[in-house]
Amino acid sequence: MKLENLIRIENGEKAQHTFSDAEYANRQARLRELMARENIDAALFTSYHNINYYADFLYCSFGRKYGLVVTSKKVVSISANIDGGQPWRRTVGDYNVVYTDWQRDNFFRAVQGEIENKGRVGVEFDQMPVEVLAKLKAALPDAEFVDISAQTMRMRMIKSAEEIEVIRNGAAVCDVGGAALAAAVHEGVPEHEVALASTQAMVREIARRYPHSELMDTWTWFQSGINTDGAHNPVTTRKVQKGDILSLNCFSMIAGYYTALERTMFFDHCPDEHLRLWKINVEVHEAGLALIKPGARCCDIAHELNKIYAEYGLLKYRTFGYGHSFGVLSHYYGREAGLELREDIDTVLEENMVVSMEPMIMLPQGLPGAGGYREHDILVIGKKDATNITGFAYGPEKNIIAA
């Protein structure tokens, strides 16, 4: 019995997409304009973020390869047989090609069927392992492969009105998660139980706001005590105690669009040195919020905020950049690295960019006030200023949770 390398699975009806048809048409048109300027005959996207951005299909890799082919005439997604008809239902494009597991490297056979073996092919070098690039070159030996990851990142940095609406809703969902998290904190409660309460509240709120969406990847990191020293530390079974420093981290995911809420909190009381450090970090946070506006350079914002930490002798305890872009990204995919508030980024803030302000300092165990302090708000850049779309309160007056 001969088993096919490539098949079609058009099962069910097309899904209701996250954005309007006009939104996707505009994104694909701008991509084709880029391709025309760079004399690129076809683009092959393999990243979560660009496939989702251009076609509304967020894949689950599980060790398999996925792709989106864009030419002047077609948009085609490539997916694995294990996913059935879901990729076809989600793809905003002409059709979906499914490759099977019956022969090795069927993904590349699918690519051969959709991209001519000539001309220039745009790919994402920042997302492509050496092995994959070598197999692409073997599959299309007469094609020239060029990197378009930086150009497409730049395009994603400027958000449309529809994107900003999703991000606003995501920030509101995080506020709901924050309230559920704070309500779940009590003496002796394990971190994981607090995180579960927050995540469940956010998933239900997303389902209410977007009843036709896929519900995936929303999560919470709730850290206490020493576990607050890292911004991305996982949830543990540590139990909350009186006087603990706490980190609230709520992450709403709507159709691949990430939003976040992060807050320093204390349970029952806040010791004096912790309170002093917390107030300093709030001072930096508020100064940063005031600096975010159109025309400001990312590096200049970072240098200005460094001065405040330096005045208090705390600059050496700062742990990462002061903020970053929002859009199609997650803790395991995507990042618009050209829009981070860091000393080495000279990008100028423009209207319809969306960035966070999230200063953090960490004092190691053994020092007075030990722990990690972080506040995090999301701002949408307008014509003359920026709008803060995070509603959850910050600072000692609001976030010392009573026993």
Coordinates of C-alpha atoms in Angstrom, one line a residue:
M1 CA 0.0 0.0 0.0
K2 CA 1.4 3.4 -1.0
L3 CA 1.0 6.2 1.5
E4 CA 0.9 9.7 0.2
N5 CA 3.6 12.3 1.1
L6 CA 1.3 15.3 0.8
I7 CA -2.5 15.5 1.3
R8 CA -5.3 18.0 1.8
I9 CA -7.6 17.9 4.9
E10 CA -10.3 20.5 4.4
N11 CA -12.5 19.3 7.3
G12 CA -15.4 21.3 8.6
E13 CA -16.0 25.0 8.0
K14 CA -13.6 27.9 8.0
A15 CA -13.1 29.5 11.5
Q16 CA -14.1 33.0 12.4
H17 CA -10.8 34.9 12.3
T18 CA -9.3 37.1 14.9
F19 CA -9.2 40.2 12.7
S20 CA -11.1 41.4 9.7
D21 CA -10.5 40.2 6.1
A22 CA -9.3 43.7 5.4
E23 CA -6.7 43.5 8.2
Y24 CA -5.1 40.4 6.8
A25 CA -5.3 41.7 3.3
N26 CA -3.4 44.8 4.4
R27 CA -0.7 42.8 6.2
Q28 CA -0.2 40.5 3.2
A29 CA -0.1 43.5 0.8
R30 CA 2.6 45.3 2.9
L31 CA 4.6 42.0 2.9
R32 CA 4.3 41.8 -0.9
E33 CA 5.5 45.4 -1.2
L34 CA 8.5 44.5 0.8
M35 CA 9.1 41.5 -1.4
A36 CA 8.9 43.6 -4.5
R37 CA 11.4 46.2 -3.2
E38 CA 13.9 43.4 -2.3
N39 CA 13.3 41.4 -5.5
I40 CA 12.1 38.4 -3.5
D41 CA 10.0 35.9 -5.4
A42 CA 8.7 33.9 -2.5
A43 CA 8.7 34.1 1.3
L44 CA 8.8 31.0 3.6
F45 CA 7.9 31.8 7.2
T46 CA 8.6 29.1 9.8
S47 CA 8.2 31.1 13.0
Y48 CA 5.1 31.0 15.3
H49 CA 4.8 34.8 15.2
N50 CA 5.0 35.5 11.4
I51 CA 2.7 32.5 10.5
N52 CA 0.2 33.8 13.0
Y53 CA 0.6 37.4 12.0
Y54 CA 0.0 36.9 8.3
A55 CA -2.4 33.9 8.4
D56 CA -4.1 33.7 11.8
F57 CA -2.7 30.1 12.3
L58 CA -0.8 29.5 15.5
Y59 CA 0.7 26.1 15.3
C60 CA 1.7 23.5 18.0
S61 CA 5.1 22.3 16.9
F62 CA 5.7 19.2 19.1
G63 CA 8.9 18.6 17.2
R64 CA 7.4 19.1 13.7
K65 CA 8.0 21.9 11.2
Y66 CA 5.4 24.3 9.9
G67 CA 5.5 26.9 7.2
L68 CA 3.7 29.7 5.4
V69 CA 4.5 30.4 1.7
V70 CA 3.7 33.8 0.3
T71 CA 4.2 34.7 -3.3
S72 CA 2.8 37.5 -5.5
K73 CA -0.2 35.2 -6.3
K74 CA -0.8 32.9 -3.3
V75 CA -0.7 32.4 0.5
V76 CA -0.3 28.7 1.5
S77 CA 0.2 27.2 4.9
I78 CA 2.1 23.9 5.4
S79 CA 1.2 21.7 8.4
A80 CA 1.6 18.2 9.8
N81 CA -0.9 15.5 9.4
I82 CA -1.3 15.2 13.2
D83 CA -3.3 18.5 13.2
G84 CA -6.1 17.3 11.0
G85 CA -8.2 20.1 9.5
Q86 CA -7.4 22.8 12.1
P87 CA -4.7 24.5 10.1
W88 CA -6.9 24.7 7.1
R89 CA -9.8 26.1 9.2
R90 CA -7.5 28.8 10.7
T91 CA -5.4 29.8 7.7
V92 CA -6.2 33.1 6.0
G93 CA -5.0 32.2 2.5
D94 CA -5.6 30.1 -0.5
Y95 CA -5.2 26.6 0.9
N96 CA -3.3 24.4 3.3
V97 CA -0.9 21.6 2.4
V98 CA -0.6 18.7 4.8
Y99 CA 2.6 16.6 4.9
T100 CA 2.5 13.1 6.4
D101 CA 4.9 11.2 8.6
W102 CA 5.1 8.2 6.2
Q103 CA 8.4 9.4 4.6
R104 CA 11.2 11.5 6.1
D105 CA 11.4 15.2 5.2
N106 CA 8.0 15.5 3.7
F107 CA 7.9 19.1 4.9
F108 CA 10.6 19.9 2.4
R109 CA 8.7 18.1 -0.3
A110 CA 5.7 20.4 0.5
V111 CA 8.0 23.4 0.2
Q112 CA 9.3 22.1 -3.2
G113 CA 5.7 21.9 -4.4
E114 CA 4.9 25.6 -3.5
I115 CA 8.1 27.4 -4.2
E116 CA 9.9 27.4 -7.6
N117 CA 13.5 26.3 -7.7
K118 CA 14.8 29.7 -8.7
G119 CA 15.0 33.4 -7.7
R120 CA 15.2 34.8 -4.2
V121 CA 13.4 33.2 -1.3
G122 CA 12.9 35.2 1.9
V123 CA 13.3 33.2 5.2
E124 CA 13.8 34.0 8.9
F125 CA 17.5 33.3 9.8
D126 CA 16.8 34.2 13.4
Q127 CA 14.3 31.3 13.6
M128 CA 15.9 28.7 11.3
P129 CA 18.3 26.1 12.6
V130 CA 21.4 25.3 10.4
E131 CA 20.0 21.8 9.6
V132 CA 16.7 23.2 8.3
L133 CA 18.5 25.8 6.1
A134 CA 20.8 23.0 4.7
K135 CA 17.8 20.9 3.8
L136 CA 16.0 23.9 2.2
K137 CA 19.1 24.5 0.1
A138 CA 19.1 20.9 -1.0
A139 CA 15.4 21.0 -1.8
L140 CA 15.7 24.3 -3.8
P141 CA 19.4 24.2 -5.0
D142 CA 18.9 27.0 -7.6
A143 CA 17.3 29.4 -5.2
E144 CA 19.0 32.2 -3.2
F145 CA 17.9 32.4 0.4
V146 CA 17.8 35.9 2.0
D147 CA 16.9 37.0 5.5
I148 CA 13.7 39.0 6.0
S149 CA 13.3 38.6 9.7
A150 CA 14.4 42.1 10.6
Q151 CA 12.2 43.8 8.0
T152 CA 9.1 41.8 9.0
M153 CA 9.8 42.5 12.7
R154 CA 9.9 46.2 11.9
M155 CA 6.5 45.9 10.2
R156 CA 5.0 44.2 13.2
M157 CA 6.2 46.9 15.6
I158 CA 3.6 49.4 14.3
K159 CA 0.2 48.1 15.4
S160 CA -3.1 48.5 13.5
A161 CA -6.3 49.8 15.2
E162 CA -7.6 46.2 15.3
E163 CA -4.4 45.0 17.0
I164 CA -4.5 47.7 19.6
E165 CA -8.0 46.8 20.4
V166 CA -7.0 43.2 21.1
I167 CA -4.1 44.3 23.2
R168 CA -6.4 46.6 25.2
N169 CA -8.7 43.7 25.8
G170 CA -5.7 41.6 26.8
A171 CA -4.6 44.2 29.4
A172 CA -8.1 44.2 30.8
V173 CA -8.1 40.4 31.1
C174 CA -4.8 40.6 33.0
D175 CA -6.4 43.1 35.4
V176 CA -9.1 40.4 36.0
G177 CA -6.4 37.8 36.6
G178 CA -4.6 40.2 39.0
A179 CA -7.7 40.6 41.1
A180 CA -8.3 36.9 41.3
L181 CA -4.6 36.4 42.3
A182 CA -4.8 38.9 45.1
A183 CA -8.0 37.3 46.4
A184 CA -6.4 33.9 46.5
V185 CA -3.5 34.9 48.7
H186 CA -3.6 33.8 52.3
E187 CA -1.2 32.4 54.9
G188 CA 0.0 28.9 53.9
V189 CA -1.4 28.9 50.4
P190 CA 1.0 27.3 47.9
E191 CA 2.2 29.4 44.9
H192 CA 0.6 27.0 42.4
E193 CA -2.9 27.4 43.9
V194 CA -2.7 31.2 43.7
A195 CA -1.5 30.9 40.1
L196 CA -4.3 28.5 39.1
A197 CA -6.9 30.9 40.5
S198 CA -5.5 33.7 38.3
T199 CA -5.2 31.7 35.1
Q200 CA -8.7 30.3 35.4
A201 CA -10.1 33.8 35.8
M202 CA -8.3 35.0 32.7
V203 CA -9.2 32.1 30.5
R204 CA -12.9 32.5 31.4
E205 CA -12.7 36.3 30.7
I206 CA -11.1 35.6 27.3
A207 CA -13.8 33.1 26.5
R208 CA -16.4 35.8 27.4
R209 CA -14.8 38.5 25.3
Y210 CA -13.8 36.2 22.3
P211 CA -16.3 33.4 22.2
H212 CA -15.1 32.1 18.8
S213 CA -11.4 32.1 19.7
E214 CA -9.0 29.3 20.4
L215 CA -8.1 29.3 24.1
M216 CA -4.4 28.5 24.6
D217 CA -1.2 29.6 26.4
T218 CA -2.7 32.0 29.0
W219 CA -0.7 31.5 32.2
T220 CA 0.4 33.0 35.6
W221 CA 3.7 33.1 37.4
F222 CA 3.1 33.8 41.1
Q223 CA 6.4 33.9 43.1
S224 CA 7.0 34.4 46.8
G225 CA 10.1 35.0 49.0
I226 CA 13.3 34.0 47.3
N227 CA 11.5 32.9 44.2
T228 CA 10.9 36.6 43.3
D229 CA 14.5 37.0 42.3
G230 CA 13.9 36.1 38.7
A231 CA 11.2 37.6 36.5
H232 CA 10.6 34.3 34.7
N233 CA 10.9 31.9 37.6
P234 CA 8.4 29.1 37.5
V235 CA 5.6 28.5 40.0
T236 CA 6.5 26.2 42.9
T237 CA 4.8 24.6 45.9
R238 CA 6.3 27.1 48.3
K239 CA 3.7 28.4 50.8
V240 CA 3.1 32.0 51.5
Q241 CA 4.1 33.4 54.9
K242 CA 3.5 36.7 56.7
G243 CA 5.9 39.4 55.6
D244 CA 6.7 37.7 52.3
I245 CA 7.6 39.7 49.2
L246 CA 5.3 38.5 46.3
S247 CA 5.5 38.9 42.6
L248 CA 2.2 38.9 40.6
N249 CA 2.7 38.0 36.9
C250 CA -0.5 37.6 34.8
F251 CA -0.1 36.8 31.1
S252 CA -3.2 36.8 28.9
M253 CA -2.9 35.2 25.4
I254 CA -5.6 36.1 22.9
A255 CA -4.9 34.5 19.5
G256 CA -1.2 34.6 20.0
Y257 CA -1.2 38.2 21.3
Y258 CA 0.6 38.5 24.6
T259 CA -0.3 41.0 27.3
A260 CA 1.1 41.2 30.9
L261 CA 0.5 42.6 34.3
E262 CA 3.3 42.4 36.9
R263 CA 3.2 43.8 40.4
T264 CA 5.2 43.7 43.6
M265 CA 3.1 42.8 46.6
F266 CA 3.6 41.8 50.3
F267 CA 1.5 39.6 52.5
D268 CA 0.3 41.0 55.9
H269 CA 3.1 43.6 56.3
C270 CA 6.1 45.1 54.5
P271 CA 9.3 45.4 56.6
D272 CA 11.0 48.9 56.6
E273 CA 13.9 48.2 54.2
H274 CA 11.7 46.4 51.8
L275 CA 9.3 49.3 51.9
R276 CA 12.1 51.8 51.1
L277 CA 13.3 49.7 48.1
W278 CA 9.7 49.2 46.9
K279 CA 9.1 53.0 46.9
I280 CA 12.3 53.6 44.9
N281 CA 11.3 51.1 42.3
V282 CA 7.9 52.8 42.1
E283 CA 9.7 56.1 41.6
V284 CA 11.6 54.7 38.7
H285 CA 8.4 53.2 37.3
E286 CA 6.5 56.5 37.4
A287 CA 9.5 58.4 35.8
G288 CA 9.5 55.8 33.1
L289 CA 5.8 56.2 32.4
A290 CA 6.4 59.9 31.9
L291 CA 9.3 59.4 29.5
I292 CA 7.4 57.1 27.1
K293 CA 6.1 59.3 24.3
P294 CA 6.4 59.7 20.5
G295 CA 9.9 60.8 19.5
A296 CA 11.7 59.4 22.5
R297 CA 14.6 56.9 21.8
C298 CA 14.6 53.6 23.7
C299 CA 18.2 54.0 24.7
D300 CA 17.6 57.5 26.1
I301 CA 14.8 56.3 28.3
A302 CA 17.0 53.6 29.7
H303 CA 19.9 56.0 30.4
E304 CA 17.6 58.5 32.2
L305 CA 16.1 55.8 34.5
N306 CA 19.6 54.4 35.2
K307 CA 20.4 57.8 36.8
I308 CA 17.6 57.3 39.4
Y309 CA 18.8 53.9 40.4
A310 CA 22.4 55.2 40.5
E311 CA 21.4 58.0 42.9
Y312 CA 20.2 55.4 45.4
G313 CA 23.2 53.1 44.8
L314 CA 20.9 50.4 43.3
L315 CA 21.9 50.4 39.6
K316 CA 24.0 47.2 40.1
Y317 CA 20.8 45.4 41.2
R318 CA 18.9 46.2 38.0
T319 CA 18.3 42.9 36.2
F320 CA 17.0 43.6 32.6
G321 CA 15.7 46.3 30.2
Y322 CA 13.0 48.7 31.1
G323 CA 10.3 47.4 28.7
H324 CA 9.5 45.9 25.4
S325 CA 7.1 45.8 22.5
F326 CA 3.8 43.9 22.5
G327 CA 2.0 41.9 19.8
V328 CA 2.4 38.4 18.5
L329 CA 4.8 37.0 21.1
S330 CA 4.9 34.6 24.0
H331 CA 7.3 33.1 26.5
Y332 CA 8.3 30.5 23.9
Y333 CA 8.1 32.4 20.6
G334 CA 8.5 35.8 19.1
R335 CA 10.1 39.0 20.3
E336 CA 10.3 42.3 18.6
A337 CA 13.9 42.9 19.8
G338 CA 14.2 46.2 17.9
L339 CA 11.7 47.8 20.3
E340 CA 13.1 47.2 23.8
L341 CA 13.9 50.0 26.3
R342 CA 17.6 49.2 26.6
E343 CA 20.8 51.1 26.3
D344 CA 21.8 49.4 23.0
I345 CA 18.5 50.1 21.2
D346 CA 18.2 53.4 19.4
T347 CA 14.7 52.9 18.0
V348 CA 12.5 56.0 18.1
L349 CA 9.0 55.5 19.6
E350 CA 6.3 56.2 17.0
E351 CA 2.5 56.4 17.0
N352 CA 0.8 53.0 17.3
M353 CA 3.7 51.3 18.9
V354 CA 2.9 49.4 22.1
V355 CA 5.5 49.1 24.9
S356 CA 5.8 48.3 28.5
M357 CA 7.4 50.1 31.4
E358 CA 8.7 47.5 33.8
P359 CA 11.7 48.4 36.0
M360 CA 13.1 45.6 38.2
I361 CA 15.8 45.4 40.9
M362 CA 16.8 42.3 42.7
L363 CA 18.6 42.2 46.0
P364 CA 20.1 38.8 46.8
Q365 CA 19.3 36.8 50.0
G366 CA 21.3 38.0 53.0
L367 CA 20.9 41.7 52.2
P368 CA 18.3 43.9 53.9
G369 CA 15.2 44.1 51.7
A370 CA 16.2 40.9 49.8
G371 CA 13.9 40.0 46.9
G372 CA 12.8 41.1 43.4
Y373 CA 10.8 44.3 42.9
R374 CA 8.9 44.8 39.6
E375 CA 6.0 46.9 38.3
H376 CA 4.7 46.6 34.8
D377 CA 2.3 48.7 32.8
I378 CA 1.5 48.7 29.0
L379 CA 1.3 51.9 27.0
V380 CA 0.0 52.7 23.5
I381 CA 1.9 55.5 21.8
G382 CA -0.3 58.2 20.3
K383 CA 0.3 61.3 18.2
K384 CA 1.5 63.5 21.1
D385 CA 1.7 61.2 24.2
A386 CA 1.0 57.7 25.4
T387 CA -2.0 56.0 27.0
N388 CA -1.6 53.6 29.9
I389 CA -4.0 50.7 29.3
T390 CA -3.2 48.8 32.5
G391 CA -5.7 49.4 35.2
F392 CA -4.4 47.4 38.2
A393 CA -3.1 49.6 41.0
Y394 CA 0.6 49.5 42.0
G395 CA 2.6 50.4 45.1
P396 CA 2.6 50.0 48.9
E397 CA -0.7 51.8 49.4
K398 CA -2.6 49.2 47.3
N399 CA -0.7 46.0 47.3
I400 CA 0.0 44.9 50.9
I401 CA -2.5 42.1 51.2
A402 CA -4.1 41.8 54.6
A403 CA -3.8 38.5 56.5

